[in-house]
Amino acid sequence: MTLYTFFTILGVVAGGAVAWRLRLPKRERRMSLGFFLSAVAGIVVGAKLPLLLTHGVRPEILYTGKSFLGGLVGAFIAINAYKLATRQMASSFGGRFVIPLAVAAGFGKIGCYFNGCCGGHVRDIPVQFVESAFQFCAAVTLYLFYRKTCRLDVLFPLYLVAYLTMRFAVEFVRDEPRAALGLTLYQWIALAVIPFGLGILYHRRKPYDRTA
């Protein structure tokens, strides 16, 4: 077993343990199934598409390559498309999963370091460790925020905006091909999606209706 595989499995186990331990409120089973299927479709497509656009169609991209940012944004787009199609734009979904997701991603980025992917350096510190530290800090911060406010509905957009902002900054030192205006594709994705996350936060600025 490689260290990459080890930390990937560790992340999944740790994320699952955190989800079980937190036991955050569940939504209707009927509603959650549609949201879940939309999220899975978005993750699968989103995790591959940025890599294919950036590096081209290559075997290592098709079979093993995946982008966390792409999967996250893909799920975000797919879920909101489903909500729009089913007229459930007022519903929230990602809040239950975002803290375990951040924990899992924190371990996953350590695996990326040992795998030699997602490279770059911030003042001689590998960016994989910078991203890992962000994920663990985000998990703790979101948990404390939820404990204080019970605002499950804003956890995902908060995480999305914070993560994309961090990635936009880190991309300047990552080993990624540059697209238009010297920015990477991931930076352009961040610039495109951050306003939508901020818009959701603004829309949900009122007290949370727990019956929604």
PDB file of N, CA and C in Angstrom, residues 40-76:
ATOM      1  N   VAL A  40     -23.259  13.309  -6.416  1.00  0.00           N
ATOM      2  CA  VAL A  40     -22.338  12.289  -6.927  1.00  0.00           C
ATOM      3  C   VAL A  40     -22.018  12.536  -8.396  1.00  0.00           C
ATOM      4  N   ALA A  41     -23.039  12.841  -9.186  1.00  0.00           N
ATOM      5  CA  ALA A  41     -22.814  13.118 -10.605  1.00  0.00           C
ATOM      6  C   ALA A  41     -21.907  14.327 -10.779  1.00  0.00           C
ATOM      7  N   GLY A  42     -22.147  15.362  -9.984  1.00  0.00           N
ATOM      8  CA  GLY A  42     -21.319  16.554 -10.076  1.00  0.00           C
ATOM      9  C   GLY A  42     -19.881  16.301  -9.678  1.00  0.00           C
ATOM     10  N   ILE A  43     -19.688  15.495  -8.642  1.00  0.00           N
ATOM     11  CA  ILE A  43     -18.336  15.171  -8.194  1.00  0.00           C
ATOM     12  C   ILE A  43     -17.575  14.402  -9.266  1.00  0.00           C
ATOM     13  N   VAL A  44     -18.218  13.396  -9.851  1.00  0.00           N
ATOM     14  CA  VAL A  44     -17.557  12.555 -10.849  1.00  0.00           C
ATOM     15  C   VAL A  44     -17.116  13.377 -12.051  1.00  0.00           C
ATOM     16  N   VAL A  45     -18.013  14.213 -12.563  1.00  0.00           N
ATOM     17  CA  VAL A  45     -17.677  15.025 -13.732  1.00  0.00           C
ATOM     18  C   VAL A  45     -16.685  16.123 -13.358  1.00  0.00           C
ATOM     19  N   GLY A  46     -16.970  16.809 -12.260  1.00  0.00           N
ATOM     20  CA  GLY A  46     -16.127  17.930 -11.857  1.00  0.00           C
ATOM     21  C   GLY A  46     -14.710  17.532 -11.498  1.00  0.00           C
ATOM     22  N   ALA A  47     -14.533  16.348 -10.920  1.00  0.00           N
ATOM     23  CA  ALA A  47     -13.204  15.907 -10.506  1.00  0.00           C
ATOM     24  C   ALA A  47     -12.288  15.636 -11.692  1.00  0.00           C
ATOM     25  N   LYS A  48     -12.875  15.321 -12.845  1.00  0.00           N
ATOM     26  CA  LYS A  48     -12.085  15.003 -14.038  1.00  0.00           C
ATOM     27  C   LYS A  48     -11.928  16.183 -14.994  1.00  0.00           C
ATOM     28  N   LEU A  49     -12.984  16.967 -15.152  1.00  0.00           N
ATOM     29  CA  LEU A  49     -13.024  17.973 -16.215  1.00  0.00           C
ATOM     30  C   LEU A  49     -11.880  18.994 -16.161  1.00  0.00           C
ATOM     31  N   PRO A  50     -11.560  19.594 -15.006  1.00  0.00           N
ATOM     32  CA  PRO A  50     -10.463  20.571 -14.996  1.00  0.00           C
ATOM     33  C   PRO A  50      -9.126  19.964 -15.388  1.00  0.00           C
ATOM     34  N   LEU A  51      -8.879  18.725 -14.977  1.00  0.00           N
ATOM     35  CA  LEU A  51      -7.622  18.062 -15.333  1.00  0.00           C
ATOM     36  C   LEU A  51      -7.551  17.801 -16.828  1.00  0.00           C
ATOM     37  N   LEU A  52      -8.664  17.369 -17.411  1.00  0.00           N
ATOM     38  CA  LEU A  52      -8.684  17.114 -18.850  1.00  0.00           C
ATOM     39  C   LEU A  52      -8.492  18.407 -19.636  1.00  0.00           C
ATOM     40  N   LEU A  53      -9.088  19.486 -19.176  1.00  0.00           N
ATOM     41  CA  LEU A  53      -8.945  20.762 -19.866  1.00  0.00           C
ATOM     42  C   LEU A  53      -7.539  21.330 -19.712  1.00  0.00           C
ATOM     43  N   THR A  54      -6.910  21.066 -18.571  1.00  0.00           N
ATOM     44  CA  THR A  54      -5.586  21.627 -18.294  1.00  0.00           C
ATOM     45  C   THR A  54      -4.465  20.789 -18.887  1.00  0.00           C
ATOM     46  N   HIS A  55      -4.556  19.458 -18.737  1.00  0.00           N
ATOM     47  CA  HIS A  55      -3.447  18.578 -19.118  1.00  0.00           C
ATOM     48  C   HIS A  55      -3.738  17.721 -20.342  1.00  0.00           C
ATOM     49  N   GLY A  56      -4.959  17.776 -20.848  1.00  0.00           N
ATOM     50  CA  GLY A  56      -5.303  16.969 -22.009  1.00  0.00           C
ATOM     51  C   GLY A  56      -5.738  15.569 -21.624  1.00  0.00           C
ATOM     52  N   VAL A  57      -6.176  14.813 -22.619  1.00  0.00           N
ATOM     53  CA  VAL A  57      -6.643  13.443 -22.393  1.00  0.00           C
ATOM     54  C   VAL A  57      -5.443  12.505 -22.356  1.00  0.00           C
ATOM     55  N   ARG A  58      -5.114  12.063 -21.158  1.00  0.00           N
ATOM     56  CA  ARG A  58      -3.994  11.139 -20.972  1.00  0.00           C
ATOM     57  C   ARG A  58      -4.437  10.016 -20.047  1.00  0.00           C
ATOM     58  N   PRO A  59      -3.831   8.829 -20.182  1.00  0.00           N
ATOM     59  CA  PRO A  59      -4.265   7.689 -19.359  1.00  0.00           C
ATOM     60  C   PRO A  59      -4.235   7.977 -17.859  1.00  0.00           C
ATOM     61  N   GLU A  60      -3.171   8.631 -17.382  1.00  0.00           N
ATOM     62  CA  GLU A  60      -3.079   8.878 -15.940  1.00  0.00           C
ATOM     63  C   GLU A  60      -4.154   9.841 -15.461  1.00  0.00           C
ATOM     64  N   ILE A  61      -4.642  10.695 -16.368  1.00  0.00           N
ATOM     65  CA  ILE A  61      -5.732  11.601 -16.010  1.00  0.00           C
ATOM     66  C   ILE A  61      -7.064  10.859 -16.025  1.00  0.00           C
ATOM     67  N   LEU A  62      -7.274  10.055 -17.042  1.00  0.00           N
ATOM     68  CA  LEU A  62      -8.540   9.351 -17.190  1.00  0.00           C
ATOM     69  C   LEU A  62      -8.786   8.354 -16.064  1.00  0.00           C
ATOM     70  N   TYR A  63      -7.732   7.663 -15.647  1.00  0.00           N
ATOM     71  CA  TYR A  63      -7.921   6.553 -14.716  1.00  0.00           C
ATOM     72  C   TYR A  63      -7.625   6.896 -13.256  1.00  0.00           C
ATOM     73  N   THR A  64      -6.719   7.814 -13.022  1.00  0.00           N
ATOM     74  CA  THR A  64      -6.347   8.090 -11.629  1.00  0.00           C
ATOM     75  C   THR A  64      -6.465   9.556 -11.245  1.00  0.00           C
ATOM     76  N   GLY A  65      -6.391  10.465 -12.206  1.00  0.00           N
ATOM     77  CA  GLY A  65      -6.379  11.879 -11.872  1.00  0.00           C
ATOM     78  C   GLY A  65      -7.735  12.365 -11.363  1.00  0.00           C
ATOM     79  N   LYS A  66      -7.694  13.251 -10.384  1.00  0.00           N
ATOM     80  CA  LYS A  66      -8.927  13.848  -9.871  1.00  0.00           C
ATOM     81  C   LYS A  66      -8.595  15.186  -9.221  1.00  0.00           C
ATOM     82  N   SER A  67      -9.518  16.096  -9.306  1.00  0.00           N
ATOM     83  CA  SER A  67      -9.365  17.426  -8.744  1.00  0.00           C
ATOM     84  C   SER A  67     -10.369  17.625  -7.623  1.00  0.00           C
ATOM     85  N   PHE A  68      -9.869  17.917  -6.424  1.00  0.00           N
ATOM     86  CA  PHE A  68     -10.773  18.161  -5.298  1.00  0.00           C
ATOM     87  C   PHE A  68     -11.607  19.412  -5.558  1.00  0.00           C
ATOM     88  N   LEU A  69     -10.953  20.472  -6.028  1.00  0.00           N
ATOM     89  CA  LEU A  69     -11.679  21.700  -6.328  1.00  0.00           C
ATOM     90  C   LEU A  69     -12.747  21.442  -7.381  1.00  0.00           C
ATOM     91  N   GLY A  70     -12.377  20.702  -8.436  1.00  0.00           N
ATOM     92  CA  GLY A  70     -13.337  20.401  -9.483  1.00  0.00           C
ATOM     93  C   GLY A  70     -14.515  19.603  -8.972  1.00  0.00           C
ATOM     94  N   GLY A  71     -14.258  18.596  -8.134  1.00  0.00           N
ATOM     95  CA  GLY A  71     -15.337  17.801  -7.568  1.00  0.00           C
ATOM     96  C   GLY A  71     -16.246  18.620  -6.671  1.00  0.00           C
ATOM     97  N   LEU A  72     -15.643  19.502  -5.872  1.00  0.00           N
ATOM     98  CA  LEU A  72     -16.425  20.353  -4.967  1.00  0.00           C
ATOM     99  C   LEU A  72     -17.336  21.290  -5.754  1.00  0.00           C
ATOM    100  N   VAL A  73     -16.761  21.957  -6.746  1.00  0.00           N
ATOM    101  CA  VAL A  73     -17.544  22.890  -7.561  1.00  0.00           C
ATOM    102  C   VAL A  73     -18.566  22.135  -8.410  1.00  0.00           C
ATOM    103  N   GLY A  74     -18.179  20.964  -8.924  1.00  0.00           N
ATOM    104  CA  GLY A  74     -19.120  20.165  -9.700  1.00  0.00           C
ATOM    105  C   GLY A  74     -20.336  19.774  -8.883  1.00  0.00           C
ATOM    106  N   ALA A  75     -20.105  19.367  -7.631  1.00  0.00           N
ATOM    107  CA  ALA A  75     -21.225  19.024  -6.756  1.00  0.00           C
ATOM    108  C   ALA A  75     -22.087  20.245  -6.473  1.00  0.00           C
ATOM    109  N   PHE A  76     -21.447  21.375  -6.263  1.00  0.00           N
ATOM    110  CA  PHE A  76     -22.167  22.627  -6.001  1.00  0.00           C
ATOM    111  C   PHE A  76     -23.086  22.983  -7.170  1.00  0.00           C
TER     112      PHE A  76
END
